[in-house]
Amino acid sequence: MPAVIIRNLSEETHRALKVRAAHHGRSTEAEIRDIIEAAVRPAERVKLGSLLAAIGRDAELSDTDVEVLQQNRGKAPAEPMTFE
């Protein structure tokens, strides 16, 4: 698992992290992991599966339509898109 070293963190910030971690009942390292996860993977982000499902609903695809798409998936050779 990757590791990150944070240099030149002020004493005030480190102390605040320790207090915040204690308030949440976890280690300072666990608190920092949680803060980073929340920053780069916010709960309100749109997830690809949800987005694709919404597109399917908007296009009013039926279960039969989806089955046909699944059957033909990967059978046609891939060709790059052209914009001419």
PDB file of C-alpha atoms in Angstrom, residues 23-52:
ATOM      1  CA  HIS A  23     -12.542  13.686  19.101  1.00  0.00           C
ATOM      2  CA  HIS A  24     -13.399  11.032  16.493  1.00  0.00           C
ATOM      3  CA  GLY A  25     -11.861   8.243  18.587  1.00  0.00           C
ATOM      4  CA  ARG A  26      -9.128   7.230  16.165  1.00  0.00           C
ATOM      5  CA  SER A  27      -5.424   7.617  15.560  1.00  0.00           C
ATOM      6  CA  THR A  28      -3.961  10.709  13.943  1.00  0.00           C
ATOM      7  CA  GLU A  29      -2.953   8.588  10.950  1.00  0.00           C
ATOM      8  CA  ALA A  30      -6.522   7.266  10.545  1.00  0.00           C
ATOM      9  CA  GLU A  31      -7.858  10.816  10.819  1.00  0.00           C
ATOM     10  CA  ILE A  32      -5.508  12.049   8.092  1.00  0.00           C
ATOM     11  CA  ARG A  33      -6.547   9.139   5.845  1.00  0.00           C
ATOM     12  CA  ASP A  34     -10.202  10.038   6.382  1.00  0.00           C
ATOM     13  CA  ILE A  35      -9.577  13.710   5.590  1.00  0.00           C
ATOM     14  CA  ILE A  36      -7.724  12.856   2.373  1.00  0.00           C
ATOM     15  CA  GLU A  37     -10.380  10.324   1.273  1.00  0.00           C
ATOM     16  CA  ALA A  38     -13.156  12.878   1.861  1.00  0.00           C
ATOM     17  CA  ALA A  39     -11.244  15.497  -0.123  1.00  0.00           C
ATOM     18  CA  VAL A  40     -10.540  13.399  -3.198  1.00  0.00           C
ATOM     19  CA  ARG A  41     -13.586  11.096  -3.170  1.00  0.00           C
ATOM     20  CA  PRO A  42     -16.525  13.178  -1.913  1.00  0.00           C
ATOM     21  CA  ALA A  43     -19.770  11.314  -1.193  1.00  0.00           C
ATOM     22  CA  GLU A  44     -21.738  13.534  -3.589  1.00  0.00           C
ATOM     23  CA  ARG A  45     -19.573  12.597  -6.588  1.00  0.00           C
ATOM     24  CA  VAL A  46     -21.366  11.045  -9.539  1.00  0.00           C
ATOM     25  CA  LYS A  47     -20.446   7.392  -9.884  1.00  0.00           C
ATOM     26  CA  LEU A  48     -20.134   5.883 -13.359  1.00  0.00           C
ATOM     27  CA  GLY A  49     -22.676   3.091 -12.764  1.00  0.00           C
ATOM     28  CA  SER A  50     -25.274   5.542 -11.499  1.00  0.00           C
ATOM     29  CA  LEU A  51     -24.634   7.847 -14.428  1.00  0.00           C
ATOM     30  CA  LEU A  52     -25.004   5.016 -16.962  1.00  0.00           C
TER      31      LEU A  52
END
